[in-house]
Amino acid sequence: MSDRLAVAKTYKLYIGGKFPRSESGRVYRVNDAKGGFLANAPQGSRKDLREAVTAARKAFPGWSGATAYNRGQVLYRIAEMLEGRREQFVAEVTAAEGVPAKRAQALVDQAIDRWVWYAGWTDKLATVLGAANPVAGPYFSFTVPEPTGVVGVLAPQDSSLLGLVSTVAPAIAAGNTTVVVASRERPLPAISLSEVLGTSDLPGGVVNLVTGNAVELAPWLAAHADVNAVDLVGAPEILGTELERAAAGTVKRVFGAGRAGQEPDWTRPPGMERLRAFLEHKTVWHPQGV
Amino acid sequence: MSETPFEYAPAPESADIANLRPAYQMFVDGKFVDGAGEPMKTVNPATEEVLAEVTTAAASDVDRAVRAARRAYDRVWGRMPGAERAKYLFRIARLIQERSRELAVLETLDNGKPIRESRDADLPTVAAHFFHHAGWADKLDYAGYGPDPQPLGVAAQVIPWNFPLLMLAWKIAPALACGNTVVLKPAETTPLTALVFAEICQQAELPPGVVNIVTGAGEVGAELVAHDGVDKVAFTGSTDVGKRIQRGLAGTGRRLSLELGGKAANIVFDDAPLDQAVEGVVNGIFFNQGHVCCAGSRLLVQESVAEELVARLRDRIGTLRIGDPLDKNTDVGAINSRAQLDRITELADSGDAEGASRWTSPCPVPERGYFFAPTVFSDVQQSMRIAREEIFGPVLSVLTFRTPDEAIAKANNTPYGLSAGIWTEKGSRILWAASRVRAGVVWANTFNRFDPTAPFGGYQESGFGREGGRAGLEAYLNV
């Protein structure tokens, strides 16, 4: 270690592929697990959230229309970029979650591997979930999964990186675009992850990340008419019912209904649950004849 | 087409085949019982005559039905091997086939739909739905939801009046196949075939409590879906009520699937086979009097062929016969209720008020009964109510477009997303358009096709969850 003064990073939001400050000009103090000062994070506002939804909607045709092969490569690229910054993330997860370095290392490794797992899913979803329907008539009928649209992700409050990746990766693997509200107490790994996303060939707007207080932001996200689905895993538990009610206003798909804020054990194999949650089935018919 | 040289001779199906009874009871725990609610009368919408008196449920009856379903789930159905459940469902499918003529006539009497449709579309599809799902009951391990997927428990199901028995089949068959028990509420205006179905459950010796049918109006449905004893709610009906149910279930963790309204675009490109397109558009909006959530109620036609298509449509629609639903030559039957007729009339009037051009089929309309002549609005703008709101009646709104991109943009300019139609001879354009419309069912060069193997359901505010096929099982499994 030299005596050199380190250059501290300004942590920012990630919206539409850019790194803006909060339009509100607000920041809040982020501490490590022991209460020591780590950084100031932007305290995103309702307007930031709406900008993020706009960016996500704009990015949706391109991302959902990209080939599954292309999406898979982009997700794998994210794993590559994350691998390259492994040490940084170990340090950030250690600071954020207060876990021993060894544990943090395992969590980061799993987060990287989770991108790889989902990268491999993109071009299998239609095979596994789609069907050629044997209808009783002279028609060819097939069913394919399609992304639901813009997914609002209330990211896990506890698991700052592995939980975050485990919620965002399946949504975008399926072709959705996302608006993510990061963990309030532990937002720094999320912000650093957005820097990884920004350098991973992921088109701007596919993942938009807002830091701040989920209590303040979640109701707007759940009620936003241009959001098609919400993942409540990181929602404030006391707001769960209210958020579900707001989501009903536009018949949103709600993942985690009745168990807002309850985080699973993220180290367990994720299965297809979150992939299925943000997919629609489209059935197409055409007559057969000469 | 100006003169009709020959008149159709009447070809009525006999109403006696329906075995109509003066009074019907609801079905709880394997028995037909009277509910504590005020009895209601169900009316033949084609004649406005009372068909029968039907008992209705009070809150205590709903509770009894839910408890019966719970008992049946815990003690019998939930633990029965899938292969045995399958055989019950096969039995039910066969009994429906055997009694399909009776059920078709009863459906037409109670609903007002042409006998040709209840006989040739509704009933065969009902039987097919049970037949298909029967086979799933012991093959759930192979459905792609992991090994040994478990049922949810007691399903509360509320269905609409447009396809009374078919909607019942779409709800009950997958629920039972997956090992759930059900309490189903048919629509207030069309309860009769559901109650004959209950009789079929008895004939099939289905264990008591596995299927319960409670009758009544909206408040009985509200009572049922809000009951603490249910694990799953499935609703088909309006988007407004769907939202209310979703809101009501907030925080409960109970599973929900919704099949709601639609405002489907039927897109006709300039290279479409026009004769087929005309038939498809007519089928798309006048099938079942337009009482179809996936009806092709917005015709989007490419400008260069709009004039010709609309002229041909008018010619064709002018030949549709509207009248006695029991007559085998009737194409368009009765509107299901006075309330629905009023709603259609009101929305159509808004089309006039907002500046669209109305054309009404010159076909004679019966004096008695609830009828609405097939109607086409042209010069429709996207902002008009008739282009945005679900009319649920025989009213077609015609809009035009110039480029394929414009067609897709207009098709998707709706909060709904249930279905869409595409008419073009060009294969690549079909696949392009099919992938771009945001709708759960896309019919290309055809319309209104249904099959138990083909998942059906909406995007966006048309609801979530699927009915039919492998995908439909998810709504009734704890996965």
mmCIF file of C-alpha atoms in Angstrom, chain A residues 52 104 160 244 260 283:
data_model
loop_
_atom_site.group_PDB
_atom_site.id
_atom_site.type_symbol
_atom_site.label_atom_id
_atom_site.label_comp_id
_atom_site.label_asym_id
_atom_site.label_seq_id
_atom_site.Cartn_x
_atom_site.Cartn_y
_atom_site.Cartn_z
ATOM 1 C CA ALA A 52 -36.329 4.708 -16.126
ATOM 2 C CA ALA A 104 -18.359 -12.830 -0.160
ATOM 3 C CA SER A 160 -26.835 -7.094 -2.566
ATOM 4 C CA GLU A 244 -50.399 -5.547 -5.059
ATOM 5 C CA ALA A 260 -43.375 -9.277 -0.326
ATOM 6 C CA THR A 283 -50.663 -19.109 -29.645
#
